[in-house]
mmCIF file with all atom_site columns, C-alpha atoms in Angstrom:
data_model
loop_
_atom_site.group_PDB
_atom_site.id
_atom_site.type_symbol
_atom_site.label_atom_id
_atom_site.label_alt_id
_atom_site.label_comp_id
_atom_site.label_asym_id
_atom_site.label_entity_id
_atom_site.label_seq_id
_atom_site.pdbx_PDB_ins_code
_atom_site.Cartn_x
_atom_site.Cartn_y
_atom_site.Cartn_z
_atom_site.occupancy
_atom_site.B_iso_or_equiv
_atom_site.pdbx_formal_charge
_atom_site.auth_seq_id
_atom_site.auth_comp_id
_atom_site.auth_asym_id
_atom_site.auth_atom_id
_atom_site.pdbx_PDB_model_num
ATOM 1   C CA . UNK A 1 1   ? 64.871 13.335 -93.173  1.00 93.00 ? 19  UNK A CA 1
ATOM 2   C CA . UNK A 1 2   ? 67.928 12.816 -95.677  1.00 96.00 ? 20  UNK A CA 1
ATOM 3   C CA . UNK A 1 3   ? 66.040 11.856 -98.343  1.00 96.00 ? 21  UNK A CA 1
ATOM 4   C CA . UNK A 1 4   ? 63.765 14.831 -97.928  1.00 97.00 ? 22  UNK A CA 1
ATOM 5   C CA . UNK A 1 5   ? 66.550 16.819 -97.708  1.00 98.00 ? 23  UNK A CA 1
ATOM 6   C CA . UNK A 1 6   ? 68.130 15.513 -101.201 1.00 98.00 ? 24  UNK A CA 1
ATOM 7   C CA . UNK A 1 7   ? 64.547 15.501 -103.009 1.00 98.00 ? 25  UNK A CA 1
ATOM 8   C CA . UNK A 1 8   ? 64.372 19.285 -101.825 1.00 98.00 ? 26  UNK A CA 1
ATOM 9   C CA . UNK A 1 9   ? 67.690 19.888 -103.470 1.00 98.00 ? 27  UNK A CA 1
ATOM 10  C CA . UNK A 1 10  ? 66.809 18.329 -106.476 1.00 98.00 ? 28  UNK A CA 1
ATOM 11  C CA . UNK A 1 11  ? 63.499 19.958 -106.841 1.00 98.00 ? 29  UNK A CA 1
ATOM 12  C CA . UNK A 1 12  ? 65.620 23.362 -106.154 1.00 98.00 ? 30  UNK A CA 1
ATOM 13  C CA . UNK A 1 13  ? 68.316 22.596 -108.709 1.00 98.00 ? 31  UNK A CA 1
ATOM 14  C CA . UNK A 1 14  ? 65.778 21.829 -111.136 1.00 98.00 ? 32  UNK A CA 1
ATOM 15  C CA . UNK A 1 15  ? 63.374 25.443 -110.163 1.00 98.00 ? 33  UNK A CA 1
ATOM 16  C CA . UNK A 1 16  ? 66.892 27.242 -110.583 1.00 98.00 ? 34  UNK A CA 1
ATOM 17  C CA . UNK A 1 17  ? 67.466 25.464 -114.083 1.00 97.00 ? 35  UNK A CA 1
ATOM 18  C CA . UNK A 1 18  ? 64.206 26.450 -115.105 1.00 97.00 ? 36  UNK A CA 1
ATOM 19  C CA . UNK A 1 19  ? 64.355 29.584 -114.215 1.00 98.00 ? 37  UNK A CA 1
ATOM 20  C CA . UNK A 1 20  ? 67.468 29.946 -116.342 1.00 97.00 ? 38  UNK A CA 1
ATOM 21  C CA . UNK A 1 21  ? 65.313 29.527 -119.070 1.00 97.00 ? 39  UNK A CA 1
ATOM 22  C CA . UNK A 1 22  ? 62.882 31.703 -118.376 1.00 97.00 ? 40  UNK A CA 1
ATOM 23  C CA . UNK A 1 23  ? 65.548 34.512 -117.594 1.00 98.00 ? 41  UNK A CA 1
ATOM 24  C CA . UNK A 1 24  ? 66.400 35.016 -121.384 1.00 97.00 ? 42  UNK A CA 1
ATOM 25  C CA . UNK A 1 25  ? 69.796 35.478 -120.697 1.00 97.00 ? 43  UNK A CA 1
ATOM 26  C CA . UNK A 1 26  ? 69.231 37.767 -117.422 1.00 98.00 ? 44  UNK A CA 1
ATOM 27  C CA . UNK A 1 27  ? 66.890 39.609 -119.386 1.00 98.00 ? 45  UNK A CA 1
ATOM 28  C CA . UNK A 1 28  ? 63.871 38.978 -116.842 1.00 98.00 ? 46  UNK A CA 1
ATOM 29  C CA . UNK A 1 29  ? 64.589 40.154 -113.445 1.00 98.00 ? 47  UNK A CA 1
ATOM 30  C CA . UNK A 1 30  ? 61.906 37.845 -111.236 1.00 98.00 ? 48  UNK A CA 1
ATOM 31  C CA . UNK A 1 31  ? 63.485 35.010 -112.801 1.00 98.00 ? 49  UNK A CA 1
ATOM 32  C CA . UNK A 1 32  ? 67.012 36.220 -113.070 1.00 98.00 ? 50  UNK A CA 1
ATOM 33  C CA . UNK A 1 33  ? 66.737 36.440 -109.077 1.00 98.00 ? 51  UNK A CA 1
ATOM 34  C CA . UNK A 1 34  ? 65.151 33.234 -108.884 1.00 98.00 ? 52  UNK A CA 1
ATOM 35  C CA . UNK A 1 35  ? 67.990 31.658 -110.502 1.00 98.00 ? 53  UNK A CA 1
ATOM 36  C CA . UNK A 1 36  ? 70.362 32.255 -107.719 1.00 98.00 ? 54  UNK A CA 1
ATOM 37  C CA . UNK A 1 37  ? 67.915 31.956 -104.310 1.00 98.00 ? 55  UNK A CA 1
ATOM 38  C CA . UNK A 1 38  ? 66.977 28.192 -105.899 1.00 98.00 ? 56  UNK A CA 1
ATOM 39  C CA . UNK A 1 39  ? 70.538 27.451 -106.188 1.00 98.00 ? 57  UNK A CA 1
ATOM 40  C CA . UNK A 1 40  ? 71.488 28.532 -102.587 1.00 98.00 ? 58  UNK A CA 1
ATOM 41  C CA . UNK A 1 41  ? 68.636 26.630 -101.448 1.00 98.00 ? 59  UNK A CA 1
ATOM 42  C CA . UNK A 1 42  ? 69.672 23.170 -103.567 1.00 98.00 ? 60  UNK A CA 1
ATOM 43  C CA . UNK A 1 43  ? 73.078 23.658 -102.223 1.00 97.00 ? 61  UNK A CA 1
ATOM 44  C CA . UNK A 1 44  ? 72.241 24.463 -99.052  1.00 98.00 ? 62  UNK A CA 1
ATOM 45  C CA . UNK A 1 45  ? 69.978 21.216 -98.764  1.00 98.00 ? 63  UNK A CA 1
ATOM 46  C CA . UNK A 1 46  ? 72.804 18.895 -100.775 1.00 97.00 ? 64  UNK A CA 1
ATOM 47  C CA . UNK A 1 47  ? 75.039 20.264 -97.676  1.00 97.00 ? 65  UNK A CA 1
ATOM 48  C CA . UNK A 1 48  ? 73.049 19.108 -95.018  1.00 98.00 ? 66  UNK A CA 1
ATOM 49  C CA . UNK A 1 49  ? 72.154 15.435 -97.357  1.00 98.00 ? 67  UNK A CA 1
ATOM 50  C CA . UNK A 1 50  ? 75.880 14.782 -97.363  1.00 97.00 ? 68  UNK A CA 1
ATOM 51  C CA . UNK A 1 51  ? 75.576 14.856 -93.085  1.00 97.00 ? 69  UNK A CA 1
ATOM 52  C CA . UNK A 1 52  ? 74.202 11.165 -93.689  1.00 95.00 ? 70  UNK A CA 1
ATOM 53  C CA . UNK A 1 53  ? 74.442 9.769  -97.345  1.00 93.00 ? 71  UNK A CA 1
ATOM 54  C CA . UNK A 1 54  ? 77.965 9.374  -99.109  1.00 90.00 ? 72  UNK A CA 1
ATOM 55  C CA . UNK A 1 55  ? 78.997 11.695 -101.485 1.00 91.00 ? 73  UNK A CA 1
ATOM 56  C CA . UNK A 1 56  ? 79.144 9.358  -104.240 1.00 86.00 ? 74  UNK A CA 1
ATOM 57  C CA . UNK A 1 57  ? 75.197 8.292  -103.919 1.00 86.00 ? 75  UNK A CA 1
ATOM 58  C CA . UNK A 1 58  ? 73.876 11.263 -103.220 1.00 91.00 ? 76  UNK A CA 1
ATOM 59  C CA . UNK A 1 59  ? 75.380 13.477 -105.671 1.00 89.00 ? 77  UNK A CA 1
ATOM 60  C CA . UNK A 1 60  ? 74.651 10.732 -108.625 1.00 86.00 ? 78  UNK A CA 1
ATOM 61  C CA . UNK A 1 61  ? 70.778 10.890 -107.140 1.00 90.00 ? 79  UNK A CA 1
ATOM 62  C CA . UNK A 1 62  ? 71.052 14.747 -107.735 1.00 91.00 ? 80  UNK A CA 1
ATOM 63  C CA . UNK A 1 63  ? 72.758 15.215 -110.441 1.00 88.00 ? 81  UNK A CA 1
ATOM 64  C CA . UNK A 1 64  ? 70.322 11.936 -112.289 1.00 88.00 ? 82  UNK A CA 1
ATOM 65  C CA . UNK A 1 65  ? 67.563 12.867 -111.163 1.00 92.00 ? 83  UNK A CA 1
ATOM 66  C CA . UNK A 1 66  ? 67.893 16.101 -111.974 1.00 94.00 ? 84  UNK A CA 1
ATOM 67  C CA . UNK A 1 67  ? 68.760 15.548 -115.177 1.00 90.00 ? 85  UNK A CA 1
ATOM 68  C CA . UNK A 1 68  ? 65.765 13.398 -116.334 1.00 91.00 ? 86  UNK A CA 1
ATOM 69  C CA . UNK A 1 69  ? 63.327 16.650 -114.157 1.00 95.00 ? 87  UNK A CA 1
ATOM 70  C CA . UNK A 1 70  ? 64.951 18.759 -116.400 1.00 95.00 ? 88  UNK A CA 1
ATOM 71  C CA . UNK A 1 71  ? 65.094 17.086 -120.049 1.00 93.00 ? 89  UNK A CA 1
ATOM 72  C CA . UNK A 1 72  ? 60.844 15.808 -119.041 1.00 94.00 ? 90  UNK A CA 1
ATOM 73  C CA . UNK A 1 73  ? 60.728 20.073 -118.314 1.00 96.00 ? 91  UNK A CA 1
ATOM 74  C CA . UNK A 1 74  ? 62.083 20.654 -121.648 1.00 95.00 ? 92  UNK A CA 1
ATOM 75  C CA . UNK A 1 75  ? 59.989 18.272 -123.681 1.00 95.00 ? 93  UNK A CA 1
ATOM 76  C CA . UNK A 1 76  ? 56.627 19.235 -121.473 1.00 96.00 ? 94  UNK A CA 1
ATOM 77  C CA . UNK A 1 77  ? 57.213 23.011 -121.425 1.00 96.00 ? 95  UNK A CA 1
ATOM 78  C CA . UNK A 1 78  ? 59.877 24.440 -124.087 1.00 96.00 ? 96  UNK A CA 1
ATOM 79  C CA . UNK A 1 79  ? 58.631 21.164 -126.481 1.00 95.00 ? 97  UNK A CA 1
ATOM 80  C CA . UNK A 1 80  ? 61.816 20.409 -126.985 1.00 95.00 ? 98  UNK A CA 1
ATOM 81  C CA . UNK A 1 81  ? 62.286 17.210 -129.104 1.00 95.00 ? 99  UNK A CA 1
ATOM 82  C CA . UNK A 1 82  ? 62.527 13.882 -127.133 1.00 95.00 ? 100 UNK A CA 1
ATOM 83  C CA . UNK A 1 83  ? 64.151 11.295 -128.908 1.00 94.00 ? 101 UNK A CA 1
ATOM 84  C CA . UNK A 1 84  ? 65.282 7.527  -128.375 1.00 96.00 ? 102 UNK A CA 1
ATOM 85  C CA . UNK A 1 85  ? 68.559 8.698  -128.099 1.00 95.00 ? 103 UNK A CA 1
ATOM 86  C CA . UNK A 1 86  ? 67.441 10.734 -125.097 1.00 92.00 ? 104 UNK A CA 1
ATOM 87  C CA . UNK A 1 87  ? 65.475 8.132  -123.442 1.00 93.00 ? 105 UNK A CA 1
ATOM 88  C CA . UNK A 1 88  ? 68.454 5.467  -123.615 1.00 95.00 ? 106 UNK A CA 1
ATOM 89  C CA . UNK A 1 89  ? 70.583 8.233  -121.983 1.00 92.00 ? 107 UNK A CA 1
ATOM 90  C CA . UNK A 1 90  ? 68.346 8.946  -118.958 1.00 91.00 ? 108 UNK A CA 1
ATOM 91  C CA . UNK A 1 91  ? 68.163 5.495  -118.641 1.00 92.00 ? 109 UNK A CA 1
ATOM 92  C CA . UNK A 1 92  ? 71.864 4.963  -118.804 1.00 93.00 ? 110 UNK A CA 1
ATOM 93  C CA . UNK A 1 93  ? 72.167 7.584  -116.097 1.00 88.00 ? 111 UNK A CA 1
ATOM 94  C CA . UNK A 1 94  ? 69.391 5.708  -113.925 1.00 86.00 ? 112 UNK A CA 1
ATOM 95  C CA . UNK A 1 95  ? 71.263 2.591  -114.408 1.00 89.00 ? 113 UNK A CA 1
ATOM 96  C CA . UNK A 1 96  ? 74.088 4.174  -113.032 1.00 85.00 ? 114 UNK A CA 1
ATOM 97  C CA . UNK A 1 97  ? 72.364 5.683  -109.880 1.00 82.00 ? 115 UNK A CA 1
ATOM 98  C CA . UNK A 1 98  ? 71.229 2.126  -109.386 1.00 82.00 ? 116 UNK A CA 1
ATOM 99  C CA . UNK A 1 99  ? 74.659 0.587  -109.592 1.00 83.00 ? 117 UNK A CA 1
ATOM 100 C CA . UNK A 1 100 ? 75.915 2.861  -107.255 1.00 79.00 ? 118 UNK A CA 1
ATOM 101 C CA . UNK A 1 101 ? 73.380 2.314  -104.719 1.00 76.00 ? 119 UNK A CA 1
ATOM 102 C CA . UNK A 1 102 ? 74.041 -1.190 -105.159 1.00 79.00 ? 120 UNK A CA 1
ATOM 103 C CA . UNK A 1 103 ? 77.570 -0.999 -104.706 1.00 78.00 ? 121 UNK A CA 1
ATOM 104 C CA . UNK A 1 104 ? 77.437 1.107  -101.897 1.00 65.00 ? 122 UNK A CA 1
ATOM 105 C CA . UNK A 1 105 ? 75.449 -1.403 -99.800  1.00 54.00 ? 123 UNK A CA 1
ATOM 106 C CA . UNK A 1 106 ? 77.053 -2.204 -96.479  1.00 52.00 ? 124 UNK A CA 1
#
């Protein structure tokens, strides 16, 4: 269930990020809304995460994989430019989630 929990928040974070977007600077109403009720829900669900996964692990899992949802959202949908400089930073930031799980082992 914790794991659902912290995909869920990611997959809000992300909705609320791209709904940023789409508000054009609060411009849009539906998605000006949307912005905040996705946000409530990611933090709500990070909340409830943090019950049974340390801070440190699950907050680099949200915040990393959030990050590569949102830069493959960009490229896919606003075709923004991906570059190699890009890729070697998501991959950086995986490499850190990684190291993190690994050093948190018990």
């Amino acid at each position: 269930m914790t794991w659902i929990l912290l995909f869920a928040a990611i997959g809000f974070e992300v909705a609320g990020t791209f709904c940023m977007k789409l508000s054009d600077g609060f411009r849009n109403p539906l998605p000006s809304v949307l912005i905040f009720v996705f946000y409530a829900a990611a933090f709500g669900a990070l909340t409830l995460t943090l019950k049974r996964m340390e801070l440190s692990l699950a907050y680099a899992i949200w915040a990393g994989v959030g990050t590569a949802l949102t830069v493959a959202i960009g490229v896919l949908w606003f075709e923004e430019a991906l570059t190699l400089l890009k890729l070697a930073s998501i991959a950086l930031v995986i490499a850190g989630i990684v190291g993190l799980n690994l050093g948190g082992a018990h």
